[in-house]
C-alpha cells in the first residue's frame, strides 16, 4: 500500500511540474511583440480617437524604469516600459491610450484628461499602476527616504 501512495505522489509532483511549465508557456505567449503592440495601438486609436492618433512606431523598451510609457510627438514614436509586460490588458491599453493621446495633446492639462475620459478604465488602470508603485516601496525601511 505504501508504494502506490509514493508513486502517486511522484506522479502528482510530475503533473504539477507539467502544469507549471504550461502556465509559464502561456504566460510568455501573452507578451505582445512590437508588431502586435503597433496593431493594438492602431485599434485603440480607431476606437477612442476616431483614428486621429497615428504613431509612426510603437515598441517596448527596457531602459525605462521610472515611466510606464513615453511619447515623442515630433517623431510619432511611442515607447512602453517592459515592466508592463504581464500586467492586465486594460492596464497596457491604458498606457497605450495615454501615449496616443499625447500625439494629439501634449502635456497633462484639462484637454488631455478630457480625451482620456473616452477610455472607460482610465481610473482603474491608474489605480493599478499606483498600487504597483506603492507595493515596490513597501519593503523599504520606514523613514529611509534619502535614497
Ligand atoms: Zn502623459
Short mmCIF file of N, CA and C and ligand atoms in Angstrom, two decimals:
data_model
loop_
_atom_site.label_atom_id
_atom_site.label_comp_id
_atom_site.label_asym_id
_atom_site.label_seq_id
_atom_site.Cartn_x
_atom_site.Cartn_y
_atom_site.Cartn_z
N UNK A 1 0.83 -1.21 0.00
CA UNK A 1 0.00 0.00 0.00
C UNK A 1 0.86 1.26 0.00
N UNK A 2 2.06 1.12 0.53
CA UNK A 2 2.93 2.29 0.60
C UNK A 2 3.44 2.72 -0.78
N UNK A 3 3.76 1.69 -1.58
CA UNK A 3 4.37 2.00 -2.87
C UNK A 3 3.44 2.79 -3.81
N UNK A 4 2.17 2.34 -3.97
CA UNK A 4 1.29 3.15 -4.85
C UNK A 4 1.14 4.58 -4.34
N UNK A 5 1.07 4.71 -3.02
CA UNK A 5 0.92 6.06 -2.48
C UNK A 5 2.12 6.92 -2.86
N UNK A 6 3.30 6.36 -2.72
CA UNK A 6 4.51 7.10 -3.10
C UNK A 6 4.54 7.42 -4.59
N UNK A 7 4.10 6.43 -5.36
CA UNK A 7 4.10 6.63 -6.80
C UNK A 7 3.15 7.76 -7.19
N UNK A 8 1.99 7.75 -6.55
CA UNK A 8 1.02 8.78 -6.93
C UNK A 8 1.52 10.16 -6.51
N UNK A 9 2.27 10.16 -5.43
CA UNK A 9 2.84 11.45 -5.00
C UNK A 9 3.83 11.95 -6.06
N UNK A 10 4.64 11.00 -6.55
CA UNK A 10 5.62 11.35 -7.59
C UNK A 10 4.90 11.80 -8.86
N UNK A 11 3.80 11.09 -9.16
CA UNK A 11 3.01 11.46 -10.34
C UNK A 11 2.42 12.85 -10.18
N UNK A 12 1.91 13.08 -8.99
CA UNK A 12 1.32 14.38 -8.70
C UNK A 12 2.36 15.48 -8.89
N UNK A 13 3.56 15.20 -8.36
CA UNK A 13 4.66 16.14 -8.48
C UNK A 13 4.96 16.44 -9.95
N UNK A 14 4.96 15.36 -10.74
CA UNK A 14 5.26 15.49 -12.16
C UNK A 14 4.16 16.32 -12.85
N UNK A 15 2.93 16.01 -12.45
CA UNK A 15 1.78 16.72 -13.04
C UNK A 15 1.88 18.22 -12.73
N UNK A 16 2.21 18.52 -11.48
CA UNK A 16 2.34 19.93 -11.08
C UNK A 16 3.41 20.61 -11.92
N UNK A 17 4.53 19.91 -12.10
CA UNK A 17 5.63 20.47 -12.90
C UNK A 17 5.18 20.75 -14.33
N UNK A 18 4.45 19.76 -14.91
CA UNK A 18 3.97 19.92 -16.28
C UNK A 18 3.00 21.10 -16.37
N UNK A 19 2.09 21.20 -15.40
CA UNK A 19 1.12 22.29 -15.42
C UNK A 19 1.80 23.65 -15.26
N UNK A 20 2.80 23.69 -14.40
CA UNK A 20 3.51 24.96 -14.20
C UNK A 20 4.25 25.36 -15.47
N UNK A 21 4.83 24.37 -16.15
CA UNK A 21 5.51 24.66 -17.42
C UNK A 21 4.53 25.20 -18.45
N UNK A 22 3.34 24.56 -18.49
CA UNK A 22 2.32 25.02 -19.44
C UNK A 22 1.90 26.45 -19.14
N UNK A 23 1.68 26.70 -17.84
CA UNK A 23 1.29 28.04 -17.43
C UNK A 23 2.34 29.07 -17.81
N UNK A 24 3.59 28.71 -17.58
CA UNK A 24 4.71 29.61 -17.90
C UNK A 24 4.75 29.88 -19.39
N UNK A 25 4.49 28.82 -20.19
CA UNK A 25 4.49 28.97 -21.64
C UNK A 25 3.38 29.91 -22.08
N UNK A 26 2.18 29.74 -21.47
CA UNK A 26 1.05 30.62 -21.80
C UNK A 26 1.38 32.06 -21.42
N UNK A 27 1.99 32.17 -20.25
CA UNK A 27 2.35 33.49 -19.74
C UNK A 27 3.26 34.21 -20.74
N UNK A 28 4.28 33.50 -21.21
CA UNK A 28 5.23 34.15 -22.11
C UNK A 28 4.60 34.40 -23.48
N UNK A 29 3.62 33.58 -23.85
CA UNK A 29 2.94 33.79 -25.13
C UNK A 29 2.08 35.06 -25.08
N UNK A 30 1.64 35.40 -23.86
CA UNK A 30 0.76 36.55 -23.74
C UNK A 30 1.47 37.87 -23.96
N UNK A 31 2.79 37.88 -23.89
CA UNK A 31 3.53 39.11 -24.13
C UNK A 31 3.43 39.47 -25.60
N UNK A 32 2.98 40.68 -25.87
CA UNK A 32 2.84 41.11 -27.25
C UNK A 32 4.19 41.47 -27.84
N UNK A 33 4.37 41.14 -29.12
CA UNK A 33 5.56 41.60 -29.82
C UNK A 33 5.36 43.05 -30.23
N UNK A 34 6.40 43.68 -30.75
CA UNK A 34 6.30 45.08 -31.17
C UNK A 34 5.24 45.26 -32.27
N UNK A 35 5.14 44.29 -33.19
CA UNK A 35 4.15 44.39 -34.27
C UNK A 35 2.74 44.37 -33.72
N UNK A 36 2.52 43.44 -32.78
CA UNK A 36 1.19 43.33 -32.17
C UNK A 36 0.86 44.59 -31.37
N UNK A 37 1.90 45.13 -30.75
CA UNK A 37 1.73 46.35 -29.96
C UNK A 37 1.27 47.49 -30.87
N UNK A 38 1.89 47.59 -32.05
CA UNK A 38 1.53 48.62 -33.01
C UNK A 38 0.10 48.42 -33.51
N UNK A 39 -0.28 47.16 -33.76
CA UNK A 39 -1.65 46.86 -34.19
C UNK A 39 -2.66 47.26 -33.13
N UNK A 40 -2.28 46.95 -31.90
CA UNK A 40 -3.15 47.25 -30.77
C UNK A 40 -3.36 48.77 -30.66
N UNK A 41 -2.25 49.51 -30.82
CA UNK A 41 -2.32 50.97 -30.74
C UNK A 41 -3.25 51.51 -31.82
N UNK A 42 -3.14 50.91 -33.02
CA UNK A 42 -3.98 51.35 -34.13
C UNK A 42 -5.45 51.12 -33.81
N UNK A 43 -5.75 49.95 -33.23
CA UNK A 43 -7.12 49.61 -32.88
C UNK A 43 -7.65 50.56 -31.81
N UNK A 44 -6.81 50.84 -30.81
CA UNK A 44 -7.24 51.73 -29.72
C UNK A 44 -7.47 53.14 -30.24
N UNK A 45 -6.61 53.58 -31.15
CA UNK A 45 -6.76 54.90 -31.74
C UNK A 45 -8.08 54.99 -32.50
N UNK A 46 -8.40 53.93 -33.24
CA UNK A 46 -9.66 53.89 -34.00
C UNK A 46 -10.84 53.92 -33.04
N UNK A 47 -10.72 53.16 -31.96
CA UNK A 47 -11.83 53.01 -31.03
C UNK A 47 -12.10 54.27 -30.21
N UNK A 48 -11.03 54.93 -29.76
CA UNK A 48 -11.22 56.04 -28.81
C UNK A 48 -10.95 57.43 -29.39
N UNK A 49 -10.16 57.49 -30.46
CA UNK A 49 -9.82 58.81 -31.00
C UNK A 49 -10.17 58.94 -32.49
N UNK A 50 -11.11 58.15 -32.96
CA UNK A 50 -11.51 58.16 -34.37
C UNK A 50 -10.31 57.99 -35.30
N UNK A 51 -9.29 57.30 -34.83
CA UNK A 51 -8.11 57.04 -35.66
C UNK A 51 -7.21 58.25 -35.87
N UNK A 52 -7.45 59.32 -35.11
CA UNK A 52 -6.67 60.55 -35.32
C UNK A 52 -5.23 60.43 -34.81
N UNK A 53 -5.01 59.59 -33.80
CA UNK A 53 -3.64 59.41 -33.30
C UNK A 53 -2.96 58.33 -34.14
N UNK A 54 -1.96 58.73 -34.91
CA UNK A 54 -1.29 57.79 -35.81
C UNK A 54 0.20 57.70 -35.52
N UNK A 55 0.58 56.82 -34.61
CA UNK A 55 2.00 56.72 -34.28
C UNK A 55 2.81 56.12 -35.43
N UNK A 56 4.03 56.62 -35.60
CA UNK A 56 4.92 56.07 -36.63
C UNK A 56 5.55 54.78 -36.12
N UNK A 57 5.77 54.71 -34.81
CA UNK A 57 6.32 53.47 -34.24
C UNK A 57 5.84 53.29 -32.81
N UNK A 58 5.62 52.03 -32.46
CA UNK A 58 5.23 51.68 -31.10
C UNK A 58 6.09 50.48 -30.71
N UNK A 59 6.83 50.63 -29.60
CA UNK A 59 7.68 49.49 -29.23
C UNK A 59 7.94 49.42 -27.74
N UNK A 60 8.36 48.23 -27.32
CA UNK A 60 8.76 48.02 -25.93
C UNK A 60 10.17 48.52 -25.74
N UNK A 61 10.46 49.07 -24.57
CA UNK A 61 11.85 49.41 -24.24
C UNK A 61 12.15 48.90 -22.83
N UNK A 62 13.41 48.57 -22.61
CA UNK A 62 13.80 48.04 -21.30
C UNK A 62 14.57 49.08 -20.48
N UNK A 63 14.83 50.24 -21.08
CA UNK A 63 15.64 51.24 -20.37
C UNK A 63 14.77 52.31 -19.70
N UNK A 64 13.49 51.98 -19.52
CA UNK A 64 12.57 52.97 -19.00
C UNK A 64 11.98 52.45 -17.69
N UNK A 65 12.60 52.83 -16.60
CA UNK A 65 12.17 52.26 -15.33
C UNK A 65 11.35 53.20 -14.46
N UNK A 66 11.38 54.49 -14.78
CA UNK A 66 10.62 55.41 -13.94
C UNK A 66 9.31 55.81 -14.59
N UNK A 67 9.20 55.56 -15.91
CA UNK A 67 7.94 55.88 -16.57
C UNK A 67 7.36 54.64 -17.23
N UNK A 68 6.05 54.55 -17.29
CA UNK A 68 5.40 53.38 -17.91
C UNK A 68 5.41 53.49 -19.42
N UNK A 69 5.33 54.70 -19.89
CA UNK A 69 5.33 54.90 -21.33
C UNK A 69 5.85 56.28 -21.64
N UNK A 70 6.28 56.47 -22.89
CA UNK A 70 6.67 57.81 -23.28
C UNK A 70 6.37 57.99 -24.76
N UNK A 71 6.36 59.25 -25.15
CA UNK A 71 5.94 59.57 -26.49
C UNK A 71 6.75 60.76 -26.98
N UNK A 72 7.25 60.69 -28.22
CA UNK A 72 7.90 61.83 -28.85
C UNK A 72 7.01 62.27 -30.01
N UNK A 73 6.13 63.27 -29.75
CA UNK A 73 5.15 63.65 -30.78
C UNK A 73 5.79 64.04 -32.10
N UNK A 74 6.98 64.71 -32.06
CA UNK A 74 7.60 65.16 -33.31
C UNK A 74 7.99 63.97 -34.20
N UNK A 75 8.32 62.84 -33.56
CA UNK A 75 8.68 61.64 -34.34
C UNK A 75 7.50 60.68 -34.48
N UNK A 76 6.47 60.91 -33.69
CA UNK A 76 5.34 59.99 -33.67
C UNK A 76 5.70 58.64 -33.07
N UNK A 77 6.69 58.65 -32.19
CA UNK A 77 7.12 57.38 -31.60
C UNK A 77 6.59 57.21 -30.18
N UNK A 78 6.15 55.99 -29.90
CA UNK A 78 5.64 55.64 -28.58
C UNK A 78 6.47 54.48 -28.05
N UNK A 79 6.89 54.59 -26.78
CA UNK A 79 7.65 53.52 -26.15
C UNK A 79 6.96 53.11 -24.86
N UNK A 80 6.86 51.80 -24.68
CA UNK A 80 6.26 51.27 -23.46
C UNK A 80 7.32 50.52 -22.66
N UNK A 81 7.31 50.72 -21.34
CA UNK A 81 8.26 50.02 -20.48
C UNK A 81 7.94 48.52 -20.45
N UNK A 82 8.99 47.72 -20.53
CA UNK A 82 8.80 46.27 -20.49
C UNK A 82 8.21 45.83 -19.15
N UNK A 83 8.26 46.73 -18.16
CA UNK A 83 7.70 46.38 -16.85
C UNK A 83 6.19 46.16 -16.93
N UNK A 84 5.56 46.67 -18.01
CA UNK A 84 4.11 46.47 -18.18
C UNK A 84 3.77 45.07 -18.67
N UNK A 85 4.77 44.38 -19.19
CA UNK A 85 4.53 43.04 -19.72
C UNK A 85 4.06 42.13 -18.59
N UNK A 86 2.97 41.45 -18.82
CA UNK A 86 2.42 40.57 -17.80
C UNK A 86 1.36 41.25 -16.95
N UNK A 87 1.23 42.57 -17.07
CA UNK A 87 0.15 43.26 -16.36
C UNK A 87 -1.15 43.06 -17.14
N UNK A 88 -2.31 43.29 -16.48
CA UNK A 88 -3.58 43.08 -17.18
C UNK A 88 -3.67 43.91 -18.47
N UNK A 89 -4.42 43.36 -19.43
CA UNK A 89 -4.57 44.03 -20.73
C UNK A 89 -5.06 45.46 -20.60
N UNK A 90 -6.03 45.67 -19.70
CA UNK A 90 -6.60 47.02 -19.61
C UNK A 90 -5.58 48.04 -19.13
N UNK A 91 -4.55 47.57 -18.41
CA UNK A 91 -3.50 48.48 -17.94
C UNK A 91 -2.58 48.86 -19.11
N UNK A 92 -2.17 47.84 -19.88
CA UNK A 92 -1.34 48.10 -21.06
C UNK A 92 -2.10 49.00 -22.03
N UNK A 93 -3.39 48.70 -22.21
CA UNK A 93 -4.21 49.53 -23.11
C UNK A 93 -4.28 50.97 -22.62
N UNK A 94 -4.40 51.13 -21.30
CA UNK A 94 -4.47 52.49 -20.75
C UNK A 94 -3.19 53.26 -21.10
N UNK A 95 -2.03 52.63 -20.90
CA UNK A 95 -0.77 53.33 -21.17
C UNK A 95 -0.67 53.66 -22.66
N UNK A 96 -1.13 52.72 -23.50
CA UNK A 96 -1.13 52.99 -24.94
C UNK A 96 -2.05 54.17 -25.28
N UNK A 97 -3.26 54.13 -24.72
CA UNK A 97 -4.22 55.21 -24.98
C UNK A 97 -3.65 56.54 -24.50
N UNK A 98 -2.99 56.51 -23.32
CA UNK A 98 -2.37 57.71 -22.75
C UNK A 98 -1.33 58.30 -23.71
N UNK A 99 -0.44 57.42 -24.20
CA UNK A 99 0.62 57.92 -25.09
C UNK A 99 0.06 58.34 -26.45
N UNK A 100 -0.96 57.62 -26.91
CA UNK A 100 -1.63 58.01 -28.17
C UNK A 100 -2.24 59.41 -28.03
N UNK A 101 -2.82 59.66 -26.86
CA UNK A 101 -3.45 60.96 -26.62
C UNK A 101 -2.42 62.08 -26.68
N UNK A 102 -1.16 61.76 -26.28
CA UNK A 102 -0.10 62.78 -26.34
C UNK A 102 0.25 63.16 -27.78
N UNK A 103 -0.08 62.30 -28.72
CA UNK A 103 0.14 62.67 -30.13
C UNK A 103 -0.85 63.76 -30.53
N UNK A 104 -1.95 63.85 -29.78
CA UNK A 104 -2.98 64.85 -30.08
C UNK A 104 -2.87 66.07 -29.17
N UNK A 105 -2.56 65.82 -27.91
CA UNK A 105 -2.43 66.90 -26.93
C UNK A 105 -1.19 66.68 -26.07
N UNK A 106 -0.18 67.53 -26.17
CA UNK A 106 0.99 67.38 -25.30
C UNK A 106 0.64 67.82 -23.88
N UNK A 107 1.40 67.35 -22.91
CA UNK A 107 1.17 67.78 -21.52
C UNK A 107 -0.06 67.11 -20.92
N UNK A 108 -0.29 67.45 -19.63
CA UNK A 108 -1.38 66.80 -18.91
C UNK A 108 -2.43 67.80 -18.45
N UNK A 109 -2.80 68.72 -19.33
CA UNK A 109 -3.82 69.71 -18.99
C UNK A 109 -5.22 69.12 -19.09
N UNK A 110 -6.23 69.97 -18.80
CA UNK A 110 -7.63 69.50 -18.83
C UNK A 110 -8.04 68.89 -20.18
N UNK A 111 -7.51 69.44 -21.27
CA UNK A 111 -7.86 68.90 -22.60
C UNK A 111 -7.38 67.46 -22.74
N UNK A 112 -6.18 67.21 -22.18
CA UNK A 112 -5.61 65.86 -22.24
C UNK A 112 -6.51 64.88 -21.49
N UNK A 113 -6.85 65.22 -20.26
CA UNK A 113 -7.65 64.29 -19.45
C UNK A 113 -9.06 64.13 -19.99
N UNK A 114 -9.57 65.16 -20.66
CA UNK A 114 -10.89 65.02 -21.28
C UNK A 114 -10.82 63.96 -22.39
N UNK A 115 -9.71 63.98 -23.14
CA UNK A 115 -9.51 62.94 -24.16
C UNK A 115 -9.51 61.55 -23.55
N UNK A 116 -8.83 61.42 -22.42
CA UNK A 116 -8.68 60.11 -21.78
C UNK A 116 -9.98 59.59 -21.19
N UNK A 117 -10.95 60.50 -21.00
CA UNK A 117 -12.24 60.04 -20.49
C UNK A 117 -12.91 59.06 -21.45
N UNK A 118 -12.48 59.09 -22.70
CA UNK A 118 -13.04 58.16 -23.69
C UNK A 118 -12.72 56.71 -23.32
N UNK A 119 -11.59 56.50 -22.67
CA UNK A 119 -11.21 55.15 -22.29
C UNK A 119 -11.82 54.83 -20.93
N UNK A 120 -12.75 53.85 -20.87
CA UNK A 120 -13.55 53.67 -19.65
C UNK A 120 -12.77 53.18 -18.44
N UNK A 121 -11.56 52.63 -18.64
CA UNK A 121 -10.86 52.08 -17.49
C UNK A 121 -9.67 52.91 -17.06
N UNK A 122 -9.68 54.19 -17.42
CA UNK A 122 -8.59 55.08 -17.05
C UNK A 122 -8.35 55.09 -15.54
N UNK A 123 -9.40 55.33 -14.77
CA UNK A 123 -9.24 55.43 -13.32
C UNK A 123 -8.74 54.13 -12.72
N UNK A 124 -9.32 53.01 -13.19
CA UNK A 124 -8.94 51.71 -12.67
C UNK A 124 -7.47 51.40 -12.99
N UNK A 125 -7.07 51.69 -14.21
CA UNK A 125 -5.69 51.41 -14.61
C UNK A 125 -4.71 52.28 -13.84
N UNK A 126 -5.07 53.55 -13.63
CA UNK A 126 -4.18 54.44 -12.87
C UNK A 126 -4.05 53.93 -11.44
N UNK A 127 -5.16 53.45 -10.89
CA UNK A 127 -5.14 52.88 -9.54
C UNK A 127 -4.23 51.66 -9.48
N UNK A 128 -4.31 50.83 -10.49
CA UNK A 128 -3.48 49.62 -10.54
C UNK A 128 -2.00 50.00 -10.54
N UNK A 129 -1.65 50.95 -11.41
CA UNK A 129 -0.24 51.35 -11.53
C UNK A 129 0.26 52.04 -10.26
N UNK A 130 -0.62 52.83 -9.64
CA UNK A 130 -0.25 53.45 -8.35
C UNK A 130 0.00 52.37 -7.31
N UNK A 131 -0.82 51.31 -7.36
CA UNK A 131 -0.65 50.19 -6.44
C UNK A 131 0.67 49.49 -6.64
N UNK A 132 1.06 49.32 -7.90
CA UNK A 132 2.34 48.68 -8.21
C UNK A 132 3.49 49.49 -7.63
N UNK A 133 3.43 50.80 -7.86
CA UNK A 133 4.48 51.68 -7.34
C UNK A 133 4.53 51.63 -5.81
N UNK A 134 3.34 51.67 -5.19
CA UNK A 134 3.27 51.62 -3.73
C UNK A 134 3.84 50.31 -3.21
N UNK A 135 3.50 49.20 -3.88
CA UNK A 135 3.97 47.89 -3.44
C UNK A 135 5.49 47.80 -3.53
N UNK A 136 6.05 48.42 -4.58
CA UNK A 136 7.51 48.40 -4.75
C UNK A 136 8.21 49.14 -3.61
N UNK A 137 7.49 50.09 -3.04
CA UNK A 137 8.10 50.89 -1.97
C UNK A 137 8.00 50.22 -0.61
N UNK A 138 7.10 49.23 -0.50
CA UNK A 138 6.84 48.62 0.80
C UNK A 138 8.04 48.05 1.53
N UNK A 139 8.92 47.29 0.83
CA UNK A 139 10.00 46.64 1.59
C UNK A 139 10.99 47.61 2.21
N UNK A 140 10.97 48.86 1.80
CA UNK A 140 11.94 49.81 2.33
C UNK A 140 11.69 50.11 3.80
N UNK A 141 12.77 50.39 4.51
CA UNK A 141 12.65 50.70 5.93
C UNK A 141 11.94 52.04 6.08
N UNK A 142 10.90 52.09 6.92
CA UNK A 142 10.19 53.38 7.10
C UNK A 142 11.14 54.47 7.58
N UNK A 143 11.05 55.61 6.97
CA UNK A 143 11.90 56.72 7.38
C UNK A 143 13.16 56.84 6.53
N UNK A 144 13.52 55.78 5.79
CA UNK A 144 14.73 55.82 4.97
C UNK A 144 14.37 56.43 3.62
N UNK A 145 14.23 57.74 3.61
CA UNK A 145 13.76 58.40 2.40
C UNK A 145 14.88 59.02 1.56
N UNK A 146 16.06 59.04 2.11
CA UNK A 146 17.15 59.69 1.39
C UNK A 146 17.81 58.81 0.35
N UNK A 147 17.03 57.95 -0.36
CA UNK A 147 17.64 57.02 -1.31
C UNK A 147 17.82 57.67 -2.67
ZN1 LIG B 1 1.46 61.60 -20.12
#
